[in-house]
Every structure is written in structure tokens, then in C-alpha cells.
Amino acid sequence: MSADESPAAAPGDGPGDAGSVVLFARVDDTPITVDECTDAVADATAGAVVSFAGVVRNHDEDRGVTWLRYSAHPSAQAVLEEVAREVAQAHPGCRIAAAHRVGDLGINDVALACAVASAHRAEAFAACAALVDEIKARVPIWKEQGFTDGSTEWVAALG
């Protein structure tokens, strides 16, 4: 297993895995890019690479946003790894990478980056959509938003 692979999500991790692999799944305060995810999943067998970037925007409905602060429960890393493994098992032949940033972020910073590679585009799209949906639904990460009027608000990133 390479240093980039999640130790809990190596190839052949479970029945029906069919070569799916999680290259990395991490939660930390390091700036992230979609390119690091797409580069990690790139493979000569992949006919499709689908990526997602969750980017800090300058508004939330009708309120101006100036910054976000993401906080994670101590279990967030393990839950993200579990989600990535489950998506890999549900989508045989996919290569997956995902990173969620915590800490202080500014407008246009990437908060969540994911990429999925597969032999065919339909499977890559389906796996990437499932990955993002499950991360949002299950990984215990919350955000505090700072608004242009000086007020702040905590928002559960779950759901």
C-alpha cells in the first residue's frame, strides 16, 4: 500500500470491491485543491475523472458572507474514511480521493474537494455525487459564517 492510500481503505478491501480504492480521505486545516484529488485518482484504466469543489461563496441567501470557519468533531476523519470506503464498495472499479478543510477560510477557498475515476463516465458521476451527498450527510463538520454586517451564525454542514 502506498503512503497516499488510506490504511483502512486499501484495494480489495471487501467483498465485491472489484478494484475500487480510496487514495486518500482526509480532514485537516491544509489548503486543498481539486487538482490534488484528480491527480491522485488518475489511472491508465480511467476513461472518466469527475471532480467536485465546494467553494466558499460571498453570500448565504440574501446576506453577504466575508469568511467561514469549519470545525470538526474528533471522529470526522474516521467517518470520512468510512464514507469513502462505502462509496468505493458501492461503485466497483472506482478510484476515490476526498479532502475536507477545517479552520478559517476566505471567499473562493475550497472547503471540500473530491474526485472519482472510473472506466466509464456514468459510474464516475454516480460515485462522485454519492460521495459528496454522504460527506454532507454524515461527516460531523460544522461551519460558522461571518457576515458583512458583523454578525455570525453557526450552521451544521450535516444534511
XYZ file of C-alpha atoms in Angstrom:
159
model
C 0.000 0.000 0.000
C 1.375 3.428 -0.924
C 1.733 6.250 1.576
C -1.159 8.059 -0.168
C -3.696 5.301 0.430
C -5.899 5.361 3.471
C -4.836 2.364 5.565
C -8.466 1.451 6.209
C -9.378 1.582 2.532
C -6.855 -0.407 0.546
C -7.698 -2.109 -2.770
C -9.678 -5.300 -2.364
C -10.958 -4.020 0.963
C -14.161 -6.014 0.914
C -16.393 -8.411 -0.995
C -17.416 -7.096 -4.393
C -14.793 -4.356 -4.233
C -13.593 -5.164 -7.792
C -10.508 -2.994 -7.567
C -12.087 0.098 -6.032
C -9.654 2.087 -3.954
C -9.622 5.157 -1.733
C -6.374 7.001 -2.400
C -6.980 9.428 0.433
C -9.772 10.744 2.614
C -8.685 13.457 4.999
C -9.964 16.207 7.251
C -7.402 18.855 8.220
C -6.523 22.537 8.075
C -4.294 22.256 4.999
C -5.427 24.204 1.919
C -6.854 21.778 -0.642
C -7.332 21.728 -4.397
C -9.368 19.674 -6.808
C -6.155 19.058 -8.764
C -4.609 17.082 -5.885
C -7.690 14.850 -5.873
C -7.825 14.382 -9.654
C -4.070 13.737 -9.800
C -4.409 11.086 -7.074
C -7.154 9.142 -8.873
C -5.686 9.399 -12.375
C -5.019 5.977 -13.836
C -4.464 4.495 -17.288
C -7.687 2.473 -16.929
C -9.833 5.546 -16.236
C -11.923 6.848 -19.109
C -13.564 9.394 -16.821
C -12.500 11.550 -13.914
C -15.264 13.509 -12.198
C -14.432 16.114 -9.592
C -16.223 18.397 -7.171
C -15.136 21.581 -5.437
C -17.158 23.024 -2.578
C -16.081 26.657 -2.597
C -16.727 29.415 -0.058
C -19.142 31.859 -1.672
C -19.697 35.523 -0.817
C -23.339 35.149 0.211
C -25.821 32.953 2.019
C -29.245 33.657 0.589
C -29.621 37.452 0.884
C -26.748 38.046 3.357
C -23.183 38.916 2.418
C -20.551 36.482 3.745
C -16.946 37.531 4.391
C -15.483 34.340 5.941
C -16.197 30.812 7.166
C -14.721 28.767 9.977
C -15.136 24.972 9.812
C -14.907 22.867 12.963
C -14.790 19.072 13.039
C -15.705 16.533 15.673
C -12.738 14.282 16.586
C -14.467 11.423 14.701
C -14.713 13.382 11.423
C -11.593 11.803 9.882
C -12.772 8.265 10.632
C -16.278 8.998 9.356
C -14.914 10.490 6.118
C -12.758 7.385 5.592
C -15.793 5.163 6.235
C -17.940 7.135 3.777
C -15.255 6.948 1.082
C -14.839 3.192 1.625
C -18.587 2.595 1.411
C -18.883 4.623 -1.802
C -15.939 2.701 -3.272
C -17.600 -0.610 -2.391
C -20.925 0.523 -3.871
C -19.229 1.631 -7.104
C -16.820 -1.133 -8.189
C -13.786 -0.113 -10.196
C -13.690 3.484 -8.924
C -10.693 5.330 -7.532
C -11.627 7.945 -4.912
C -9.963 10.907 -3.211
C -11.618 13.380 -0.851
C -10.469 16.178 1.437
C -12.425 18.496 3.728
C -10.726 21.542 5.141
C -11.264 22.869 8.655
C -10.230 26.157 10.190
C -10.582 29.685 8.813
C -11.437 30.024 5.117
C -11.981 33.051 2.926
C -14.139 33.670 -0.102
C -13.165 31.355 -3.027
C -11.254 28.934 -0.774
C -12.003 25.253 -1.376
C -13.692 23.658 1.641
C -14.381 20.234 0.098
C -12.600 18.620 -2.838
C -13.362 15.179 -4.267
C -12.510 13.213 -7.371
C -13.613 9.842 -8.697
C -12.052 7.992 -11.618
C -13.715 5.102 -13.407
C -13.577 3.344 -16.746
C -16.905 4.969 -17.692
C -18.423 8.397 -17.033
C -21.792 7.232 -15.683
C -20.167 5.347 -12.816
C -17.758 8.208 -12.073
C -20.606 10.758 -11.961
C -22.762 8.499 -9.785
C -19.936 7.741 -7.359
C -18.858 11.380 -7.054
C -22.442 12.523 -6.412
C -22.910 9.805 -3.796
C -19.592 10.719 -2.179
C -20.464 14.409 -1.821
C -24.000 13.663 -0.603
C -22.766 11.187 2.023
C -19.991 13.508 3.220
C -22.532 16.304 3.692
C -24.993 13.954 5.414
C -22.653 12.070 7.742
C -19.295 13.716 8.418
C -19.551 15.751 11.652
C -18.299 19.137 10.465
C -19.920 22.480 11.264
C -19.339 25.972 9.943
C -19.525 29.417 11.429
C -20.236 32.156 8.906
C -19.154 35.775 9.242
C -21.488 38.261 7.580
C -20.836 41.713 6.132
C -22.970 43.287 8.892
C -20.576 41.895 11.546
C -22.903 39.146 12.758
C -22.037 35.452 12.796
C -24.045 32.227 12.579
C -23.275 28.554 13.169
C -24.571 26.188 10.510
C -24.453 22.408 10.623
C -22.728 21.204 7.474
C -24.550 17.916 8.012
C -27.651 17.380 5.889
